[in-house]
Coordinates of C-alpha atoms in Angstrom, one line a residue:
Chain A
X1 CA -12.8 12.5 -8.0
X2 CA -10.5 11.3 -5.1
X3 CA -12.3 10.3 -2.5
X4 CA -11.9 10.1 1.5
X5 CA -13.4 8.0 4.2
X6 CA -13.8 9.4 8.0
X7 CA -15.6 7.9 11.0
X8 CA -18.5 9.8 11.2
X9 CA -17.7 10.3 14.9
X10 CA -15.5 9.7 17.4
X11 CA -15.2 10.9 21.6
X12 CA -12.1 12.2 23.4
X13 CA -11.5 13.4 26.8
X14 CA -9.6 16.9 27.8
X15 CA -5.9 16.6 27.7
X16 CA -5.8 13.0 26.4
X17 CA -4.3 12.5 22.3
X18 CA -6.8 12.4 19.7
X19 CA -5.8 10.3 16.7
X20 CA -8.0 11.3 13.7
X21 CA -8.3 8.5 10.7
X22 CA -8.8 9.1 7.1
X23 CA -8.3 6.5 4.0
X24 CA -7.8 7.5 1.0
X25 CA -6.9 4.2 -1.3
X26 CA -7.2 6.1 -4.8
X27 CA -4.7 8.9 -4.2
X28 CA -2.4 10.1 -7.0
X29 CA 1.2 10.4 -6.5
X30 CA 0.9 14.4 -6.6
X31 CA -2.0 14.4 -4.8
X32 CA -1.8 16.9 -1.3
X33 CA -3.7 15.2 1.9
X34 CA -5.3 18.3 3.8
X35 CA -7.0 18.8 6.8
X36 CA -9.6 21.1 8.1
X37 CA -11.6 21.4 10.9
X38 CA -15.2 23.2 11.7
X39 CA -15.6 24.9 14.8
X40 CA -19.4 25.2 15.5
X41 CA -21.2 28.3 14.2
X42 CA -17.8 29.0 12.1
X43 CA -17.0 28.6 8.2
X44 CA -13.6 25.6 8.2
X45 CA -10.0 26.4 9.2
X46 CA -7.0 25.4 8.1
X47 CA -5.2 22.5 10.2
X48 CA -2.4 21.1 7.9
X49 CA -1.8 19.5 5.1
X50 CA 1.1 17.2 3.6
X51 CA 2.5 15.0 0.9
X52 CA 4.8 12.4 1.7
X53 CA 6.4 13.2 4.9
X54 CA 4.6 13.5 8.9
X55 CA 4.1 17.1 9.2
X56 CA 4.1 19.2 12.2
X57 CA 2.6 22.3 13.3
X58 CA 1.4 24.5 16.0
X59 CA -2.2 22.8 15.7
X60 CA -1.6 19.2 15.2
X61 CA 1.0 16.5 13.3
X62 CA -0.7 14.2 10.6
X63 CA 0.9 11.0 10.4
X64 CA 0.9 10.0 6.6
X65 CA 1.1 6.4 5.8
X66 CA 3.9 4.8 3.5
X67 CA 1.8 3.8 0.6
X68 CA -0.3 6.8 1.2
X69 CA -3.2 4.9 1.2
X70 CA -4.5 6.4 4.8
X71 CA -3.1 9.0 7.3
X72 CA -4.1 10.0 11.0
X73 CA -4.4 13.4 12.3
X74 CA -3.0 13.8 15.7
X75 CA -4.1 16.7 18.2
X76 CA -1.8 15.8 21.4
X77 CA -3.6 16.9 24.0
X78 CA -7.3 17.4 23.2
X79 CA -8.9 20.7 24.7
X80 CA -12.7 21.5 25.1
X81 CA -11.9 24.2 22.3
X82 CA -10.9 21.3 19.4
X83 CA -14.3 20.1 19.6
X84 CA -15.2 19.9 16.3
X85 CA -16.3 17.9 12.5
X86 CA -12.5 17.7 11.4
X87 CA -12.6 17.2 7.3
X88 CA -9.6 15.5 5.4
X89 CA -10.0 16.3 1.5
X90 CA -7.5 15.4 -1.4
X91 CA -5.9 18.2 -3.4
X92 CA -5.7 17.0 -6.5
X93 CA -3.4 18.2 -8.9
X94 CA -4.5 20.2 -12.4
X95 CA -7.7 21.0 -14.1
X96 CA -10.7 21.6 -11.3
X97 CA -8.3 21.0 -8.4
X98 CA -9.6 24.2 -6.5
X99 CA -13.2 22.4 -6.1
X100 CA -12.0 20.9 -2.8
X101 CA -14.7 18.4 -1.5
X102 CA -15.7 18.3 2.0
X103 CA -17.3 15.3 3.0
X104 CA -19.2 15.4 6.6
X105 CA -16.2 14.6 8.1
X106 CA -15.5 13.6 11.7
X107 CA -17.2 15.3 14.8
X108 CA -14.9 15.1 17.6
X109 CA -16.7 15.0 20.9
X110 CA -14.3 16.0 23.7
X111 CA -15.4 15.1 27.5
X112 CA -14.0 17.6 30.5
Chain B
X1 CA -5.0 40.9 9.8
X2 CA -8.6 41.0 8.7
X3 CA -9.9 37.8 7.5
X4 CA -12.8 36.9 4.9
X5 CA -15.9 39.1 6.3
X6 CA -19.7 38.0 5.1
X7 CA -22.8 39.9 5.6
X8 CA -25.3 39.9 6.8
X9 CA -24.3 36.6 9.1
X10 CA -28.3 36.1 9.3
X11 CA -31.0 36.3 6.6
X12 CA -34.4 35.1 7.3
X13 CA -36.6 35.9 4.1
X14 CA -39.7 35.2 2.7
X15 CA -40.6 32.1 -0.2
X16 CA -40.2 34.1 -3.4
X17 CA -38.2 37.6 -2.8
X18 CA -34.2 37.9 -3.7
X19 CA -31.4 37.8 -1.2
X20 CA -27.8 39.4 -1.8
X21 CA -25.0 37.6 -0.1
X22 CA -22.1 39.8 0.1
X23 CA -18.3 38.5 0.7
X24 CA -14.9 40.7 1.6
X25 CA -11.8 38.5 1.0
X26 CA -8.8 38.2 2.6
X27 CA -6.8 41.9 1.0
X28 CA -4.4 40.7 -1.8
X29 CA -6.2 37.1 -2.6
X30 CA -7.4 36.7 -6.1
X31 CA -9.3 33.5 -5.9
X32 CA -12.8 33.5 -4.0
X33 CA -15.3 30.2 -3.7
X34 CA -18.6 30.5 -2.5
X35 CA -19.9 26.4 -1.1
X36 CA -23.2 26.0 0.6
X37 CA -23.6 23.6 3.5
X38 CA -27.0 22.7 4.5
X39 CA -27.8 21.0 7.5
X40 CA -25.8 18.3 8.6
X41 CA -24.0 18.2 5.6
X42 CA -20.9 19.1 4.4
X43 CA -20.0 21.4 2.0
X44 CA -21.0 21.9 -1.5
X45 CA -19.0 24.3 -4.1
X46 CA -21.0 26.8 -5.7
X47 CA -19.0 28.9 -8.0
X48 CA -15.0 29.7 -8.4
X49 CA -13.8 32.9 -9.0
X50 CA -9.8 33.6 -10.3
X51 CA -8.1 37.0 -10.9
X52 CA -9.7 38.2 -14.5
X53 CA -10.6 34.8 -15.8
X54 CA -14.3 33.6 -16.4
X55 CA -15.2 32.2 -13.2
X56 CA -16.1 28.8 -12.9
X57 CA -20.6 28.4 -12.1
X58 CA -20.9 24.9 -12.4
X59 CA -21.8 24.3 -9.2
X60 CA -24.4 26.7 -9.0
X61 CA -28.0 24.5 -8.3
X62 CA -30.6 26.5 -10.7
X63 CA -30.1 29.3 -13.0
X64 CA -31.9 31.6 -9.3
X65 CA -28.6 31.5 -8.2
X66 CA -25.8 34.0 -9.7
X67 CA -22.9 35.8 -8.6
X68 CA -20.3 38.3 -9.3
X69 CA -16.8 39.9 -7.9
X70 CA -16.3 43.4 -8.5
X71 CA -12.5 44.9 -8.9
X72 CA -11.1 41.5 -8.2
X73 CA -12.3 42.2 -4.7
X74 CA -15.7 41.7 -2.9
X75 CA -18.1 39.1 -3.8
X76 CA -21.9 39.3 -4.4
X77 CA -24.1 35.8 -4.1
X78 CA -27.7 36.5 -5.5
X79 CA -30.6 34.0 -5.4
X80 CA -33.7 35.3 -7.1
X81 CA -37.3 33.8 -6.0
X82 CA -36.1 32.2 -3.1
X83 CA -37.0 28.6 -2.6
X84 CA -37.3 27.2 1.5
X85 CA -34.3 24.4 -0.3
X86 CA -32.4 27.3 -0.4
X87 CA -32.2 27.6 3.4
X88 CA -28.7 26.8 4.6
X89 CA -25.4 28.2 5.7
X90 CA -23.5 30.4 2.4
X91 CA -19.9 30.0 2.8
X92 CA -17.0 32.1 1.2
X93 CA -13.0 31.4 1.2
X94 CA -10.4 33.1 -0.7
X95 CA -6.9 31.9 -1.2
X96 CA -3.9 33.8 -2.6
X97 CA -3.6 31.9 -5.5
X98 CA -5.2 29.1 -6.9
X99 CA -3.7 26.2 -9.5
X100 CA -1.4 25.1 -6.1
X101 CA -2.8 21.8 -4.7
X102 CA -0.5 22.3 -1.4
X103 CA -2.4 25.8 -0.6
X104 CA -4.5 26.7 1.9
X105 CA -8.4 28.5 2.0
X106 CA -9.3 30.9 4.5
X107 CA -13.1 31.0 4.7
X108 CA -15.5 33.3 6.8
X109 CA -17.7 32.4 9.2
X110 CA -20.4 32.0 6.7
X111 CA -24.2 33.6 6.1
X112 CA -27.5 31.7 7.6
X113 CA -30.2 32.0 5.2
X114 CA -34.0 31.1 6.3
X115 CA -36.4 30.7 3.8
X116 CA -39.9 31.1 5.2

């Protein structure tokens, strides 16, 4: 299976830019980069997800590296509320693909 | 709009008895997953479930565990003889339509199960 590697942790404080890192040295070529994050108490949400290009979106931007090899989420100004263990997870494409596999992700301690 | 829905959101239950897990999907989306996460772990899948197709069980742990969808709709997770491994947070997610590696899950806020 394609595989990711996250920080287990990292610390932020309110209003500053949080830049979120995830490798990912095996991906295919077809192979979508998502991102989810876990509020405490709540199942995962959507956050964004991309191929090639840097996406943007209400939530965040994830920076995707050239050779694909690693991207960074990016949540501009951290809030209290995006406190959180933020998973990236390969889609792979074909056969089992909808078996996504969350690792334990990043828990992203933000300061007031 | 409504979102996934799970019930009950907390189970505590004795070693030995059966628990039903039931799951409302997003209206319209034909795939369902159920994962488990256990305590300061991520998420495990369980069991797949697509339109009229056989779902997909092999993530189930032990042959205790089973589950069904009814008219393409709601979801039931049963574990017979409950074991205390069994304790952890039962997480469901439907999507419109799986086979897409660019779409997106929409999961509920999940079902704490204590076994005692």
């Amino acid at each position: 299976d394609a595989k990711t590697t996250q920080p287990n942790s990292m610390e932020s404080n309110e209003e500053e830019p949080v830049h979120l890192p995830c490798n990912h040295s095996t991906i295919s070529g077809t192979d979508y980069i998502h991102w989810y994050r876990q509020l405490p108490s709540q199942g995962p949400e959507y956050v964004i997800h991309g191929l090639t290009s840097n996406v943007n979106n209400r939530m965040a931007s994830l920076a995707i590296a050239e050779d694909r090899k690693s991207s960074t989420l990016i949540l501009h100004r951290a809030t209290l509320r995006d406190a959180a263990v933020y998973y990236c997870i390969l889609r792979v494409s074909g056969g089992s693909n909808y078996k996504l596999t969350f690792g334990k992700g990043t828990l992203l301690t933000v300061n007031p | 709009g409504a979102g996934v829905s799970q019930s009950p959101s907390n189970k505590v239950t004795e070693k030995g008895k059966d628990v039903e897990l039931r799951c409302d999907p997003i209206s319209g989306h034909t795939a369902l997953y159920w994962y488990r996460q256990s305590l300061g772990q991520g998420l495990e899948f369980l069991i797949y479930f697509q339109g009229n197709s056989a779902p997909d069980k092999s993530g189930l742990p032990s042959d205790r565990f089973s589950a069904e969808r009814t008219g393409g709709s709601v979801s039931t997770l049963t574990i017979q003889r409950t074991q205390q491994e069994d304790s952890a947070v039962y997480l469901c997610a439907s999507s419109i339509q799986s086979g897409l590696n660019n779409e997106k899950l929409f999961f509920g806020s999940g079902t704490q199960l204590s076994v005692l």
